[in-house]
Coordinates of C-alpha atoms in Angstrom, one line a residue:
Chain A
X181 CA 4.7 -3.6 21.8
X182 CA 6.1 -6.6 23.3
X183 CA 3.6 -8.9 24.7
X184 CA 2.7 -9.1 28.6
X185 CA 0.3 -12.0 29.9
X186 CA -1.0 -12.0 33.0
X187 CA -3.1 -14.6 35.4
X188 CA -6.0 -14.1 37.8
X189 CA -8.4 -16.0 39.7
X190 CA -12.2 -14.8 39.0
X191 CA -14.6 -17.4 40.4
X192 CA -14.0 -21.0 38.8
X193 CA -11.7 -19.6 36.3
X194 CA -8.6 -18.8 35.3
X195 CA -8.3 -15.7 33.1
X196 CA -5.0 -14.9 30.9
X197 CA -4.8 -10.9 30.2
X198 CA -3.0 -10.6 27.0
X199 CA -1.4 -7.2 26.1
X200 CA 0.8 -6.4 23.0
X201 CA 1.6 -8.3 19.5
X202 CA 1.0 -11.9 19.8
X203 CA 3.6 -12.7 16.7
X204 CA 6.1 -14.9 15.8
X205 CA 8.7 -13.2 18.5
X206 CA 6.1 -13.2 20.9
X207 CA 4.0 -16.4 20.5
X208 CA 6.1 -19.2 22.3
X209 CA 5.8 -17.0 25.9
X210 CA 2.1 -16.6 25.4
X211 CA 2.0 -20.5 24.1
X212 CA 4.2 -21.4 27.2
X213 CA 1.8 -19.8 30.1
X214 CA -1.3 -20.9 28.5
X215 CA -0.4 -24.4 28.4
X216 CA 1.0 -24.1 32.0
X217 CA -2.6 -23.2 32.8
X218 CA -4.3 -25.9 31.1
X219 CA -2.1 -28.7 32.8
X220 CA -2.4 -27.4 35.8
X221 CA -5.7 -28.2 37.3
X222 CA -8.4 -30.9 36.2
X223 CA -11.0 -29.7 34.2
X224 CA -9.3 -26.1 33.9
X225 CA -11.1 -23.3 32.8
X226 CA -9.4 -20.7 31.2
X227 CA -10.8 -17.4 29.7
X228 CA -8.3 -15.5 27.6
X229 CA -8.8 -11.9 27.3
X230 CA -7.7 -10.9 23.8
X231 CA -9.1 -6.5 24.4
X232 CA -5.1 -5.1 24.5
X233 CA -4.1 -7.2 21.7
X234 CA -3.2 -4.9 18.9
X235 CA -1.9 -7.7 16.1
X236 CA -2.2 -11.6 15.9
X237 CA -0.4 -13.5 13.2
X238 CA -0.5 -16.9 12.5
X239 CA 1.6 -18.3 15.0
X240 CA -0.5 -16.4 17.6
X241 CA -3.5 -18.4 16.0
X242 CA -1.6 -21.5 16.2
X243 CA -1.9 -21.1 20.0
X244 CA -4.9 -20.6 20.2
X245 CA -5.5 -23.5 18.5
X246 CA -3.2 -25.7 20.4
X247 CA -4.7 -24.4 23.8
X248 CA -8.1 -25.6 22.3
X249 CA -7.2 -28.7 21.6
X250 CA -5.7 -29.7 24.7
X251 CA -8.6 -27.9 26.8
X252 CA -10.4 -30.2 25.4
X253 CA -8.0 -33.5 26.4
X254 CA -8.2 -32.5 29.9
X255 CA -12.1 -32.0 30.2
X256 CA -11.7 -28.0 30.7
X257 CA -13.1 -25.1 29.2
X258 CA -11.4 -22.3 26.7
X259 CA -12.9 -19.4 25.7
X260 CA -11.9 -16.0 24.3
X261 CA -13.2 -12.1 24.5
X262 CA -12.5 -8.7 23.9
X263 CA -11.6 -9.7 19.9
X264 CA -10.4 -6.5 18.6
X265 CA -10.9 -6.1 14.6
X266 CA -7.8 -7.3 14.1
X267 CA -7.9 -10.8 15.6
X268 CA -11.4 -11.2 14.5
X269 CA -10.3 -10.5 11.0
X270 CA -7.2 -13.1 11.0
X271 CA -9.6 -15.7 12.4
X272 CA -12.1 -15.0 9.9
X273 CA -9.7 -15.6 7.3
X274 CA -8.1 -18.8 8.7
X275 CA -12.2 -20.0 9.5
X276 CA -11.5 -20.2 12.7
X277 CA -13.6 -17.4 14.2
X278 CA -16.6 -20.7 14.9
X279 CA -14.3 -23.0 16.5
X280 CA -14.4 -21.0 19.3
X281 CA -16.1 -20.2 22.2
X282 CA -16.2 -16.0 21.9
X283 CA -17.9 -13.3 24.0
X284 CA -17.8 -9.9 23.8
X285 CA -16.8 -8.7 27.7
X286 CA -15.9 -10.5 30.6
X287 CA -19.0 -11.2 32.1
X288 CA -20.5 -12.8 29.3
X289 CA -17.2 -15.0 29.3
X290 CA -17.9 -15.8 32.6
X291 CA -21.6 -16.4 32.7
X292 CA -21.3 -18.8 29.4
X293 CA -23.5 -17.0 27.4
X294 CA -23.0 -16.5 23.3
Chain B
X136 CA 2.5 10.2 -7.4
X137 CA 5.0 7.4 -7.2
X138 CA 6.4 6.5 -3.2
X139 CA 9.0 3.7 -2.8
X140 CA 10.8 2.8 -0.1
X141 CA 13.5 -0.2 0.8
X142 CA 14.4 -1.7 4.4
X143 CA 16.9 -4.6 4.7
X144 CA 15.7 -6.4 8.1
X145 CA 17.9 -9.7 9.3
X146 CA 15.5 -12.3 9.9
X147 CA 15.0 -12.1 13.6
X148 CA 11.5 -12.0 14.8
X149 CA 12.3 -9.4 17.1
X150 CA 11.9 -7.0 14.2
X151 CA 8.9 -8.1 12.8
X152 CA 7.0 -5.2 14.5
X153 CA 9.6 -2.9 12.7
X154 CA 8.7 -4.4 9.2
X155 CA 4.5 -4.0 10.4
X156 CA 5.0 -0.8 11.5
X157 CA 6.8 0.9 8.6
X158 CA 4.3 -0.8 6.0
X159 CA 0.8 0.0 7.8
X160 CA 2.4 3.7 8.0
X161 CA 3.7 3.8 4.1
X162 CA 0.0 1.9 3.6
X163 CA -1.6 5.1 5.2
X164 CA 0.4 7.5 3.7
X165 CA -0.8 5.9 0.0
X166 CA -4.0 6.1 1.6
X167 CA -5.4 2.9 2.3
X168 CA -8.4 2.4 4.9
X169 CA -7.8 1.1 8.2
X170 CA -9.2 -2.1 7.7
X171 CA -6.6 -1.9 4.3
X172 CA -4.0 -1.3 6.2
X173 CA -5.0 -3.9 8.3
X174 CA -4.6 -6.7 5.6
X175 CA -1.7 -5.2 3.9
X176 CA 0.1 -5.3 7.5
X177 CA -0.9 -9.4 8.3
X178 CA 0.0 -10.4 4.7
X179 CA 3.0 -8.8 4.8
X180 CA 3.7 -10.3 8.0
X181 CA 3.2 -13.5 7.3
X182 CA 5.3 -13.6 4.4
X183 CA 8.0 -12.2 6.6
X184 CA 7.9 -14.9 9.4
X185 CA 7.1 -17.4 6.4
X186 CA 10.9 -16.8 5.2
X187 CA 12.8 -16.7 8.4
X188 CA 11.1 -20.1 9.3
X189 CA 11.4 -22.0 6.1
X190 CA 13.6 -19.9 3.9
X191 CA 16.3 -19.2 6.4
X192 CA 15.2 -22.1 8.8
X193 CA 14.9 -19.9 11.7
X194 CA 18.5 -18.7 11.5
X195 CA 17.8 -14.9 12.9
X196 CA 21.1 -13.5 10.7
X197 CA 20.2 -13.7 7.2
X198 CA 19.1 -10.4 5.0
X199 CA 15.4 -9.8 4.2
X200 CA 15.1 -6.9 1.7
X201 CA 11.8 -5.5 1.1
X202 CA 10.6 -2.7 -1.6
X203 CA 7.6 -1.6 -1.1
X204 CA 6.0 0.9 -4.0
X205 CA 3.0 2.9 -4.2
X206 CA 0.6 5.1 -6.0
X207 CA -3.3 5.7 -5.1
X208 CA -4.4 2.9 -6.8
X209 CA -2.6 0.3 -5.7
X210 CA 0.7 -0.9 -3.4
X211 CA 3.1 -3.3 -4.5
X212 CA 5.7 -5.3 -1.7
X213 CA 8.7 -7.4 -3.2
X214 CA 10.4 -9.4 -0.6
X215 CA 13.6 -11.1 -1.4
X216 CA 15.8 -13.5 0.7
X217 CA 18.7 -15.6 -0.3
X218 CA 17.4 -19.2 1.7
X219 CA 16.0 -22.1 1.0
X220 CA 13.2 -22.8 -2.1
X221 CA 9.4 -22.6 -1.3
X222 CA 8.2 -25.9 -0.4
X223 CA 5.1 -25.9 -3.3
X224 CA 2.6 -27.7 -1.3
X225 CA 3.2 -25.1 1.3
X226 CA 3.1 -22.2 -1.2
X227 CA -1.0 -23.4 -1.2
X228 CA -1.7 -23.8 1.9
X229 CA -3.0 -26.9 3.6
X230 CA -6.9 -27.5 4.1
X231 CA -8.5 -25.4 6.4
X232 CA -10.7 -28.3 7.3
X233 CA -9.0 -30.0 10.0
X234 CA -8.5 -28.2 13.3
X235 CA -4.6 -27.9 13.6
X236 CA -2.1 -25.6 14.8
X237 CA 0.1 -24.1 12.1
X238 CA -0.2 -24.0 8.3
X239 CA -2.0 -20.8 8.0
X240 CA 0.4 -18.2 7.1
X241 CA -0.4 -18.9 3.0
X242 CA -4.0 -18.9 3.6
X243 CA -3.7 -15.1 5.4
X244 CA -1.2 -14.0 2.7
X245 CA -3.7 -15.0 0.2
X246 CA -6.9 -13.4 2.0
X247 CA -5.4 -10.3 2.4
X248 CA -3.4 -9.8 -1.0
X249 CA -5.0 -9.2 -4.3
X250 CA -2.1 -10.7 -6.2
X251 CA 0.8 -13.0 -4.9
X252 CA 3.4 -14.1 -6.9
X253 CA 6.4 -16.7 -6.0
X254 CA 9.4 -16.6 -7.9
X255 CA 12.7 -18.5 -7.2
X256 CA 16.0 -17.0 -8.0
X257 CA 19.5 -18.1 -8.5
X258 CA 20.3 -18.3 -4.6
X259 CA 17.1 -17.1 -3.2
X260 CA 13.9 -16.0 -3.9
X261 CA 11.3 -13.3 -4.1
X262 CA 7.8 -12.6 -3.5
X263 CA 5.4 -10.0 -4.8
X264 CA 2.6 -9.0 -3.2
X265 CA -0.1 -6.5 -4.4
X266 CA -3.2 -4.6 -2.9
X267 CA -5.4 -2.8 -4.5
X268 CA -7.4 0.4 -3.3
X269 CA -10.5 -0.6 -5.4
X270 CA -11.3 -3.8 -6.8
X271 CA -9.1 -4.2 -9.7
X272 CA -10.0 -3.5 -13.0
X273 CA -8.5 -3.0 -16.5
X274 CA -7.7 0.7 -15.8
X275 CA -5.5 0.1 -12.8
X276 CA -1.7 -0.2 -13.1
X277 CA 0.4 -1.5 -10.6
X278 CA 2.8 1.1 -9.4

């Protein structure tokens, strides 16, 4: 399934539905609009909803990664939910699953809390 | 019971999908477990993408051949391309120490597979790839 990403506004933050296979076809749009979000406010806070993912690979990682990193140049906050088994598994095996901030639903995203 | 099947892909990432989807389906038929499956799907993967970005370069026209062979006990993938040779720092896999985009593709290859093996050819290369139902032991052949 191609991937879709979408944006809304929920309180302070910015939330990025992601639907589909986040591969190496696919990666570059996802990696596009995320960035977009991160640059375009101060202090951005983004959520990323990862539930209708069905496959990450490692270029799909690599965003993540990269949106990270420049959350954290421009004072902002990134975080991720809804891991499905298969991107928890893919950043178990890259040791990434820690570096992030991960919740399980929405609100927990939303309220902060681990 | 011995099941084989072949696909020749061009190296677009367009049809990477096509590769996952045929192999988590032959992986199920063999009778892996989801979370099998699962692996065998993202190592394959990777190994795809890893030749159209450094073996072909990210030229989307070049042949991929795959041949993928199974019994219960075990499934075997061979992927062959005629590009460039494996770059061996790259065939390891950089440290997983430093927080930094990309380099990660050998490291899922190698956490998913049971055996991974790189060969260069006259004008190409190939790479075999090989899960295992159980953990292997002296008894099990590869199909």
């Amino acid at each position: 399934m191609p991937v879709r990403v979408s944006a809304r506004q929920v309180e302070d933050a910015t939330i990025l539905d992601v639907v589909g296979e986040v591969d190496l076809h696919a990666s570059p749009e996802l990696r596009k609009v995320l960035l977009d979000v991160l640059r375009e406010k101060p202090a951005p806070h983004v959520l990323m909803n990862l539930q209708g993912v069905t496959y990450i690979d490692s270029s799909g990682v690599a965003v993540l990664v990269e949106g990270l990193k420049t959350s954290a140049t421009v004072d902002g906050r990134f975080a991720l939910y809804g891991l499905g088994p298969e991107v928890r598994e893919v950043l178990e095996l890259t040791q990434l699953l820690s570096v992030f901030e991960v919740y399980e639903n929405e609100q927990e995203s939303l309220r902060g809390h681990r | 019971m011995k099941l084989l099947f072949k696909l020749e892909v061009p190296s677009d990432p367009q049809l990477t999908t096509v590769v996952r989807s045929a192999v988590k389906q032959f992986a199920t038929v063999i009778g892996f477990s989801e979370e099998q499956c699962r692996a065998i799907t993202a190592g394959l993967d990777e190994a795809v993408t890893n030749i159209i970005r450094h073996a072909y370069r990210d030229r989307h026209d070049q042949a991929i051949h795959l041949t993928c062979r199974g019994n219960d006990t075990a499934l075997e993938l061979i992927l062959e391309d005629a590009g460039g040779p494996a770059d061996p720092e790259e065939l390891h896999g950089r440290p997983l120490d430093k927080l930094q985009p990309g380099g990660l593709g050998m490291h899922i290859i190698r956490g998913t597979m049971d055996e991974v093996e790189y060969q260069r050819l006259p004008g190409g290369n190939r790479l075999r790839l090989v899960k295992y139902t159980k953990p292997k032991n002296s008894e099990e052949k590869c199909p």
